[in-house]
Structures are given as structure tokens and as C-alpha cells.
Short mmCIF file of C-alpha atoms (C1' of nucleotides) in Angstrom, two decimals:
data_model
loop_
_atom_site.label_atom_id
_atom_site.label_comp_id
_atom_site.label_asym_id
_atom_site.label_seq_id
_atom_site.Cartn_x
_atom_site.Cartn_y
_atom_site.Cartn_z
CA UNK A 1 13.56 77.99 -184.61
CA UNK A 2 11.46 76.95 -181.94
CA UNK A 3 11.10 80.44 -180.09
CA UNK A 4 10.03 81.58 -183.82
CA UNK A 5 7.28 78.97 -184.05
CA UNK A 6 6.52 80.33 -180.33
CA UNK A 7 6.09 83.71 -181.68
CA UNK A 8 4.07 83.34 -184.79
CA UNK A 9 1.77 81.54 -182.52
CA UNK A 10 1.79 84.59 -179.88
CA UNK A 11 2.03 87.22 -182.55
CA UNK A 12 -1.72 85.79 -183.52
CA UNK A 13 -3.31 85.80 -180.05
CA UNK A 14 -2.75 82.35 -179.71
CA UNK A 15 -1.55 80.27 -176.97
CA UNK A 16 1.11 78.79 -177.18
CA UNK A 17 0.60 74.73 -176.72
CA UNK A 18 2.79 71.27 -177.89
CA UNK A 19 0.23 70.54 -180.69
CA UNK A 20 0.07 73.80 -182.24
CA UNK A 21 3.72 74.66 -182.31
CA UNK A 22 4.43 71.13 -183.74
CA UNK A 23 1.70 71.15 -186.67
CA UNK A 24 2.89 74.99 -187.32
CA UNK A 25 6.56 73.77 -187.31
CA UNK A 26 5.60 71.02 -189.45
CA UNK A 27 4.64 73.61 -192.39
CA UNK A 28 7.58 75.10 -191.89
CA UNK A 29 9.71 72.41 -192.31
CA UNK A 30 7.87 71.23 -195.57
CA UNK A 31 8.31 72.79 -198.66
CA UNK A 32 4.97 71.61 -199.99
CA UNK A 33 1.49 72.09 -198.94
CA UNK A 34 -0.09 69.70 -196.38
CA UNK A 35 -2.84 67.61 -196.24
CA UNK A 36 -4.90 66.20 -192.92
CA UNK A 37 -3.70 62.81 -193.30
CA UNK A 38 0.21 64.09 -194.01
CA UNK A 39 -0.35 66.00 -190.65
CA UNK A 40 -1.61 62.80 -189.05
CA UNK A 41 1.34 60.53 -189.95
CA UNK A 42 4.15 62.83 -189.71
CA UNK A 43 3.19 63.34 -185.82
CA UNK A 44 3.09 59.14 -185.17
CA UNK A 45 -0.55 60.02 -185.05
CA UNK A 46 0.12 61.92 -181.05
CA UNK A 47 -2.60 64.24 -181.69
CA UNK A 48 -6.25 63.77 -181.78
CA UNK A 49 -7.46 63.93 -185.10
CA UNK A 50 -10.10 66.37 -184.26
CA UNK A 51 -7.34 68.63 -182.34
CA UNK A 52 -6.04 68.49 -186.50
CA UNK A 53 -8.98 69.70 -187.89
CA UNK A 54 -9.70 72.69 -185.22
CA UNK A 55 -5.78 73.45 -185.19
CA UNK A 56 -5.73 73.72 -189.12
CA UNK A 57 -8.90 75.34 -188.38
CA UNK A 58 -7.45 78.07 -186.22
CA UNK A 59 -4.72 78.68 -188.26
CA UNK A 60 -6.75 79.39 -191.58
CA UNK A 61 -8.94 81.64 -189.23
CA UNK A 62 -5.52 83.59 -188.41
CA UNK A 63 -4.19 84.02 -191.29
CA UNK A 64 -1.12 81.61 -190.64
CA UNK A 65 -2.04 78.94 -193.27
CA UNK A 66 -4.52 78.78 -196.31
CA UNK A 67 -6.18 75.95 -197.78
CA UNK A 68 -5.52 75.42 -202.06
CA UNK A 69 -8.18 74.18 -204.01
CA UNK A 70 -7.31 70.92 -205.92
CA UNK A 71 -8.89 69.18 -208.87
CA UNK A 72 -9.39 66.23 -206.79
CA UNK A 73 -10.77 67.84 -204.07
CA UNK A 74 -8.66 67.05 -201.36
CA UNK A 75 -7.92 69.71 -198.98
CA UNK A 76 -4.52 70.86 -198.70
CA UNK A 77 -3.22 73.20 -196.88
CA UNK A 78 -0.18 75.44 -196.69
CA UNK A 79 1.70 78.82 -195.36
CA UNK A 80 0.89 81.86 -196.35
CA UNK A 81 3.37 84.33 -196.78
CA UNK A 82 4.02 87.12 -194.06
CA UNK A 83 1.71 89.79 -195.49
CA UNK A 84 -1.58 87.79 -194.78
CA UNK A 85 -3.33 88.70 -192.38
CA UNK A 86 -6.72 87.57 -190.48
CA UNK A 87 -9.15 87.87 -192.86
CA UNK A 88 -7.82 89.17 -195.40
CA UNK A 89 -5.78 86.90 -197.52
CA UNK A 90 -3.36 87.48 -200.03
CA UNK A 91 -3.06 84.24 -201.82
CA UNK A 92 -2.63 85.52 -205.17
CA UNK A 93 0.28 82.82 -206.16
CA UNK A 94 0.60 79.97 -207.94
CA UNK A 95 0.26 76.52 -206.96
CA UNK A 96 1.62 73.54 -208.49
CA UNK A 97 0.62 70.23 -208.36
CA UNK A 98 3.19 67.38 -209.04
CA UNK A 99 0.89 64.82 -211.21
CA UNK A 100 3.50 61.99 -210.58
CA UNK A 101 4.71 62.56 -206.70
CA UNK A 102 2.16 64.21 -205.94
CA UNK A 103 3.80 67.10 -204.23
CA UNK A 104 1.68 70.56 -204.29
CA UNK A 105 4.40 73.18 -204.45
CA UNK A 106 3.17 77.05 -203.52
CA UNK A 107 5.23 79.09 -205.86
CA UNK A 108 5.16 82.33 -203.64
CA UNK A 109 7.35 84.24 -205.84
CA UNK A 110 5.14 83.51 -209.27
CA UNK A 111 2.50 86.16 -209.59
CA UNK A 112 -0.73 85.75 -210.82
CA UNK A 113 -1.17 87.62 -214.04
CA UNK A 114 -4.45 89.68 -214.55
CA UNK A 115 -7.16 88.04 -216.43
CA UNK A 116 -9.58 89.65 -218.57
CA UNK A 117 -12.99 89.13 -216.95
CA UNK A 118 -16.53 89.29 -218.88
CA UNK A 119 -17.94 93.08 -218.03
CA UNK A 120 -19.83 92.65 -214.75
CA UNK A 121 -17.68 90.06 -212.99
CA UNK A 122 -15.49 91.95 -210.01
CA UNK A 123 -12.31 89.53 -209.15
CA UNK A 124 -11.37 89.90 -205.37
CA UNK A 125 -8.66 86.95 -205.25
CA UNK A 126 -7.98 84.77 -208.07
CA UNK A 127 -6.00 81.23 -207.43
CA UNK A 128 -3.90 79.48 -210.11
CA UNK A 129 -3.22 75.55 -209.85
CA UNK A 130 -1.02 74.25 -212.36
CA UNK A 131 -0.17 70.35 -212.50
CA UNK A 132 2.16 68.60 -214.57
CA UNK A 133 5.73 67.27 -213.49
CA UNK A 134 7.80 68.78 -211.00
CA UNK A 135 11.47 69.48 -210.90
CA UNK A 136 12.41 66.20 -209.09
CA UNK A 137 9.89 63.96 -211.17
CA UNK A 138 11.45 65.13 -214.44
CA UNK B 1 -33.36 68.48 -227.37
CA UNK B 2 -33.66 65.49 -225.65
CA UNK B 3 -32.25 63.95 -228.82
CA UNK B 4 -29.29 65.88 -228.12
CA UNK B 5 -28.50 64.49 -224.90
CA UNK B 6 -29.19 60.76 -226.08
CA UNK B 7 -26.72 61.75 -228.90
CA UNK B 8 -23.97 62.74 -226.51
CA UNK B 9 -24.64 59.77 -224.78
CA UNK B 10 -24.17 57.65 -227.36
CA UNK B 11 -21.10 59.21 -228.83
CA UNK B 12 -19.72 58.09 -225.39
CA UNK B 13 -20.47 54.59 -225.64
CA UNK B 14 -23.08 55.03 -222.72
CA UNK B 15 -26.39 53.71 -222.73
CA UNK B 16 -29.00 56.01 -222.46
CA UNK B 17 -30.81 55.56 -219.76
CA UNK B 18 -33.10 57.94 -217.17
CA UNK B 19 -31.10 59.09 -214.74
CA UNK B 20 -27.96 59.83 -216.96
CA UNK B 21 -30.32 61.71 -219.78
CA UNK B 22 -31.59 63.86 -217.02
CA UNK B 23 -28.48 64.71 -215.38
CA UNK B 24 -26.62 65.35 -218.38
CA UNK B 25 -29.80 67.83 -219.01
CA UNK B 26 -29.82 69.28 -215.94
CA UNK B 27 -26.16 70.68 -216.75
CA UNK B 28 -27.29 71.63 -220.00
CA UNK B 29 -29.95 73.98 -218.66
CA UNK B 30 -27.67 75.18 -215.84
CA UNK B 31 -24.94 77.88 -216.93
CA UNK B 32 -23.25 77.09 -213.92
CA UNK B 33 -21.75 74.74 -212.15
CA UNK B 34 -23.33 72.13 -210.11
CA UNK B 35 -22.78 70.37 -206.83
CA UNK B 36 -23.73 66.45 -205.67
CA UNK B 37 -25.88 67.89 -203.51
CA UNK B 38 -27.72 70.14 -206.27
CA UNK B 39 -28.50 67.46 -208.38
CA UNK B 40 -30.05 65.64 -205.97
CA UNK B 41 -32.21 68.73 -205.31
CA UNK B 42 -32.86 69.32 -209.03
CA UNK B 43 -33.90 65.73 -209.14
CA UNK B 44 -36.67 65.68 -206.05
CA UNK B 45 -34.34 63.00 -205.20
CA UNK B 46 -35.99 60.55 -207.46
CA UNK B 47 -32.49 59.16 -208.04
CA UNK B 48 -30.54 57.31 -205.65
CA UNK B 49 -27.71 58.96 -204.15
CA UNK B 50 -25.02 56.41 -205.50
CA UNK B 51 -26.27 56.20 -208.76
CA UNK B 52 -25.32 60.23 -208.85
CA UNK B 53 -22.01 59.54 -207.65
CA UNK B 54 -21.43 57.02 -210.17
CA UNK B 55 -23.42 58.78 -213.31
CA UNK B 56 -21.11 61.63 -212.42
CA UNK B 57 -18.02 59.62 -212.01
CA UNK B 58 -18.78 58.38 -215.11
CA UNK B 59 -19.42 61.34 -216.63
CA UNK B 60 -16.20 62.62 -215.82
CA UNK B 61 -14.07 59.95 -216.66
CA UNK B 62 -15.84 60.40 -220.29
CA UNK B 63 -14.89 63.33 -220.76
CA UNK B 64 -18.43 65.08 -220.47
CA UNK B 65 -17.61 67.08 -217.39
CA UNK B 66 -14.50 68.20 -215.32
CA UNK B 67 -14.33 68.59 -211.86
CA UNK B 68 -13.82 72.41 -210.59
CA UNK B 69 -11.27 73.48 -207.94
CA UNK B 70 -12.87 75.17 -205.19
CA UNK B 71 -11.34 77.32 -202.26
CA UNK B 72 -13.55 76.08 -199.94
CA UNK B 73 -12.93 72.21 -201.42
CA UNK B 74 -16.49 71.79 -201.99
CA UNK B 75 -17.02 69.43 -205.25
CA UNK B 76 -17.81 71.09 -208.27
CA UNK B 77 -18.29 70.01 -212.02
CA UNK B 78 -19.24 71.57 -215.10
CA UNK B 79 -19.84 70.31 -218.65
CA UNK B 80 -16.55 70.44 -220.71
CA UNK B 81 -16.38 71.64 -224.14
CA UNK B 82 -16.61 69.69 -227.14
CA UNK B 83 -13.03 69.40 -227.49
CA UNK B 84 -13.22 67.37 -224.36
CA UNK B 85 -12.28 63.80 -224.70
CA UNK B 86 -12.00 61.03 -222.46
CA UNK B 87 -8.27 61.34 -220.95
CA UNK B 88 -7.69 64.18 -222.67
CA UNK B 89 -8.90 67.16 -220.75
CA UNK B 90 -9.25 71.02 -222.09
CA UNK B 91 -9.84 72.37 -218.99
CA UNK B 92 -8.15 75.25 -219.61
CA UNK B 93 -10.27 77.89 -218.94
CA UNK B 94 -11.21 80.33 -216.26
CA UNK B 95 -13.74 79.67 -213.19
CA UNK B 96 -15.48 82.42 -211.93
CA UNK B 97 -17.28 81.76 -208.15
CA UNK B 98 -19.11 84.57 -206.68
CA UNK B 99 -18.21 85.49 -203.12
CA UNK B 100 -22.40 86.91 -202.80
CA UNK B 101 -24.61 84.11 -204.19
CA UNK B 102 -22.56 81.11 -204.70
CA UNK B 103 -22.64 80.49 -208.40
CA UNK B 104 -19.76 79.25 -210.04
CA UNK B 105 -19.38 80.12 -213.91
CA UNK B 106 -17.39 78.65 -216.50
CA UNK B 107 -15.80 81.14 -218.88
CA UNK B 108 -14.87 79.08 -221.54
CA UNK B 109 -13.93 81.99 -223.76
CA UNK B 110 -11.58 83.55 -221.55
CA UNK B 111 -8.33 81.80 -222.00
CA UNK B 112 -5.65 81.10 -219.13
CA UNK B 113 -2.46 83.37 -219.40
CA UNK B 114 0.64 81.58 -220.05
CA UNK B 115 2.42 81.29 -216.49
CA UNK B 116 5.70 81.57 -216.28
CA UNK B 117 7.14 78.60 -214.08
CA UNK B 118 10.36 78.02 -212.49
CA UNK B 119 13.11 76.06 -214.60
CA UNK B 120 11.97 71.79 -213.88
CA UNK B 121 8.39 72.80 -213.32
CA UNK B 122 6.65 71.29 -217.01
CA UNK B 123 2.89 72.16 -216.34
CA UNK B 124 -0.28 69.63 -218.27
CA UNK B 125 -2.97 71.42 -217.33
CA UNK B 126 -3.46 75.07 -215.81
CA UNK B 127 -6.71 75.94 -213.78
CA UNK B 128 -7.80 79.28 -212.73
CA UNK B 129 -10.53 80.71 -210.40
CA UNK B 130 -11.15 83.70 -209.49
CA UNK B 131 -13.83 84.69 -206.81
CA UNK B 132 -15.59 88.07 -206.33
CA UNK B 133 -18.58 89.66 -207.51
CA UNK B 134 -20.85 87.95 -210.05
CA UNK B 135 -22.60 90.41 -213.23
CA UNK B 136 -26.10 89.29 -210.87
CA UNK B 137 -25.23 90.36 -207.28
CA UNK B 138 -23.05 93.76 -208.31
"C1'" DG C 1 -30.52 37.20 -223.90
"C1'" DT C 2 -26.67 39.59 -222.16
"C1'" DA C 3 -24.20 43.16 -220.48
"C1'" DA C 4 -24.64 47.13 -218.23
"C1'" DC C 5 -27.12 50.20 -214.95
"C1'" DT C 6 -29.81 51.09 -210.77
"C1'" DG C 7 -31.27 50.90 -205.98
"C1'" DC C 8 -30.78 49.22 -201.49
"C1'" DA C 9 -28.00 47.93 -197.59
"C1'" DA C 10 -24.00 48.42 -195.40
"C1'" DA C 11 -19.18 49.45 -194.95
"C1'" DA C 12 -15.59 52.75 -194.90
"C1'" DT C 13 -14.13 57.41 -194.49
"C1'" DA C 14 -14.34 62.18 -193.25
"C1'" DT C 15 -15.94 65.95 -190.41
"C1'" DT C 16 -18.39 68.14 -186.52
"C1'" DT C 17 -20.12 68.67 -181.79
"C1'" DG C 18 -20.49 68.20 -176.62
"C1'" DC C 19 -18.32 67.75 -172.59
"C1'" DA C 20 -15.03 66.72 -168.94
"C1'" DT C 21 -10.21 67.34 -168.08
"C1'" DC C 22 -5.85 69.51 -168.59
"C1'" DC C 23 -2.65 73.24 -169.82
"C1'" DT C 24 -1.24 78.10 -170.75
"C1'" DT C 25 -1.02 82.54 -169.15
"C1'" DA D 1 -7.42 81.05 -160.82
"C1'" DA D 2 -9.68 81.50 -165.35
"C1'" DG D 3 -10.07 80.87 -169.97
"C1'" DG D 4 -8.92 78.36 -173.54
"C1'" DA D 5 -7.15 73.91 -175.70
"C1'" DT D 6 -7.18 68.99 -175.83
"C1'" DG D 7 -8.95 64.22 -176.00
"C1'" DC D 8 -12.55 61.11 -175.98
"C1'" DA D 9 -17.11 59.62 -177.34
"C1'" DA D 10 -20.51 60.01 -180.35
"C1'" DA D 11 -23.29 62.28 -183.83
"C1'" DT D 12 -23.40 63.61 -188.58
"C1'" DA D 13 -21.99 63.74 -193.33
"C1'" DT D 14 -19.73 61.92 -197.31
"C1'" DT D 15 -18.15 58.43 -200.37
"C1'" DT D 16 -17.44 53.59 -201.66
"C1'" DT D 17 -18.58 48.72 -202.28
"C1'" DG D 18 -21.36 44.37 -202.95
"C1'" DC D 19 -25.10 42.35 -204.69
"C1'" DA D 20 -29.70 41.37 -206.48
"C1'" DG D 21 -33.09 43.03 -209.49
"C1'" DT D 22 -34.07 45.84 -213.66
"C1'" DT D 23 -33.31 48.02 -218.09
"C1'" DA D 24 -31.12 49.17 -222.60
"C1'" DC D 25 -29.71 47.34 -226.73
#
DNA sequence: GTAACTGCAAAATATTTGCATCCTT
DNA sequence: AAGGATGCAAATATTTTGCAGTTAC
């Protein structure tokens, strides 16, 4: 596991340091999306908070994560799948929002269905953010 | 018009005063959505920067706007329908921002697709937006 | 007149930037 | 060894809170 986290990192042009591999393992553990503060605590706080922010940073810029708009406005933050790449994202999937736990849940596998735009309006990416209650608040 | 707005206001149990008559106008006029930060512009400021936060808190908590999802987790709201009412949310429609000049539309008459979820998953509320090319900047 | 709203000050929180030091390659 | 990454300090931006004065009803 490790020596994967090691070459996601390399596979990106990155180097390959303790805080990067930890925050990248981190999403990989988690089944849900991530948020700054989740990052901070589930390190014991070990990393700078502003080595957070450019490492999330970085890793949005790569293509290894993506941030998820939220109706609170939080930022949250999560894998993408394999197929993004730098620049250009592909994060036509669902997310869902727990309203209860509080959980965001990227449902990779649910696709986006087209939507009927008003003539004129070109859709390049299109994000879907459910809420209601998740399978373990039920 | 100006009646209008005092009306709305007053259907809300909200006294009508000058700062919430002329933001509530200001999304009236505006067929997109609006920012904290383009209020105060729209405003020349002659409002107080907390009293904006809390008009639009308010606002929202009424039932008189909704909060819009952004990629970029910028904050966002837009006037709801008339449907809207306090606790009770239709926000189901679909957000258009454009990737060229920034606006974000609300397409109230295009509805959101039923999404298919996986078995536990029992979704409240369903937001879409899509980003791309507005009808102006093509 | 009273309750609610506003503006100011200030606190709390979140994010960004500069720079010296340290680590990866 | 060299370039990039980190951590600290501090600047900047954003949001919240308390309170006194003002306004709507």
C-alpha cells in the first residue's frame, strides 16, 4: 500500500515526502470525501496547516483529488477516479451528502444523466450533489 | 414594484426596512445569481458588511433564497421560487455557471433527472450544476 | 413604546504569502 | 548539490458576536 501511495505521488511529477504520502493515504483509506479540518485532526495536527492547504492544493492541480461543491459551502475534497488527469477532470459522478452524519459519499459508479439545457448554454462538466440519509443513518 | 418587495417581506413576517427592500430588489433585477461580495458592490457599500450577512442569512432561512453549490466553493444565492417556504426547500432545479464570464443562472424550468441511488441511499434534496458556456459568451 | 434591525468594534476563523530551513532526488 | 517542500510568522480575507443606538410597527 505504501509503495502505491509512493507511486501515485511519482506517477504525477511529484516528490515523494512524509506529508504528502500521508494526506494522499488518508483519502485512500476514507471512503468519504475530506474536508481541511478532517485532514487536520486525523494527522494529531503533525502538519502545518498551510502545508494542508498547498498539499490539497497540489493535488487538485494534479489531478489526484477534486474538490465537491456543497450547499453549505464548505470545501470538501475527495479522489478522483484513475481517468482524471491534470487539467482535465472527469468528475461527472454523483455525490451524496449524509444530512444526519454528515458523511459526503462520491458515488463513482452513478453516472450523471444528461440534462436538457436552454438552447445556447454548452455544458462542459456537470456535478450532482444529492443529500438525504445515508445507508448507515437509515 | 417596490410594493412587491415590501409584500414579500411582509408575507415573511419581516419588517420592511432599507437595506432588506433593496437587497431583496437587487435579486429581483439580477437573473443571476449573486455573491456577498456583489451586493456590497451593487450597494456602493452604503450597507454595512454584517448587516448583509445577516439580511442574507435571514433571507435564507425564510425561504426567499437558497444558497448555490459552487465548484470553486465560492458562496452563491439566488431567489427561490414561490413554492419556497421556510424549511421547506424546492431547490430542485438546475444551476448553470459559465466557465467564460462568471454568471451563474438558475434554470428553474429545467427539472433534475431522477438519479438512481444505491440501495440505503434515501436522497431530500438533489442539486445540479453544470458549468460551460453561457447563451452570452458562445 | 417595544421589539426588532442596523452599524460599529472586535473577536474568531479561514486562507494566502514570504522567507529561511530542511528534505528528496 | 540543487530544486522543491515544509514550517513559522505574519498579512489578508472572511464570518461571527456583542452591544448601543436607531427604526419599523
Amino acid at each position: 500500500m505504501k509503495n502505491d501511495i509512493a507511486e501515485i505521488l511519482k506517477r504525477n511529477q511529484l516528490s515523494v515526502t512524509e506529508s504528502r504520502a500521508k494526506i494522499l493515504e488518508l483519502f485512500h483509506e476514507s471512503r468519504s470525501a475530506l474536508a481541511h479540518a478532517d485532514i487536520e485532526n486525523k494527522t494529531d495536527e503533525s502538519y502545518d496547516r498551510v502545508t494542508i492547504y498547498r498539499t490539497l492544493q497540489t493535488f487538485v492541480e494534479k489531478g489526484i483529488i477534486h474538490t465537491i461543491p456543497t450547499a453549505d459551502n464548505s470545501v470538501l475534497y475527495a479522489l478522483c477516479k484513475d481517468e482524471c488527469t491534470q487539467g482535465k477532470h472527469n468528475d461527472n459522478h454523483v455525490h451524496f451528502i449524509c444530512d444526519i452524519c454528515g458523511t459526503t459519499y462520491c458515488l463513482d459508479h452513478i453516472t450523471v444523466p444528461e440534462i436538457n439545457l436552454p438552447k445556447g448554454f454548452t455544458p462542459h462538466c456537470t456535478d450532482v450533489v444529492a443529500s438525504g440519509i445515508c445507508k448507515n443513518c437509515k
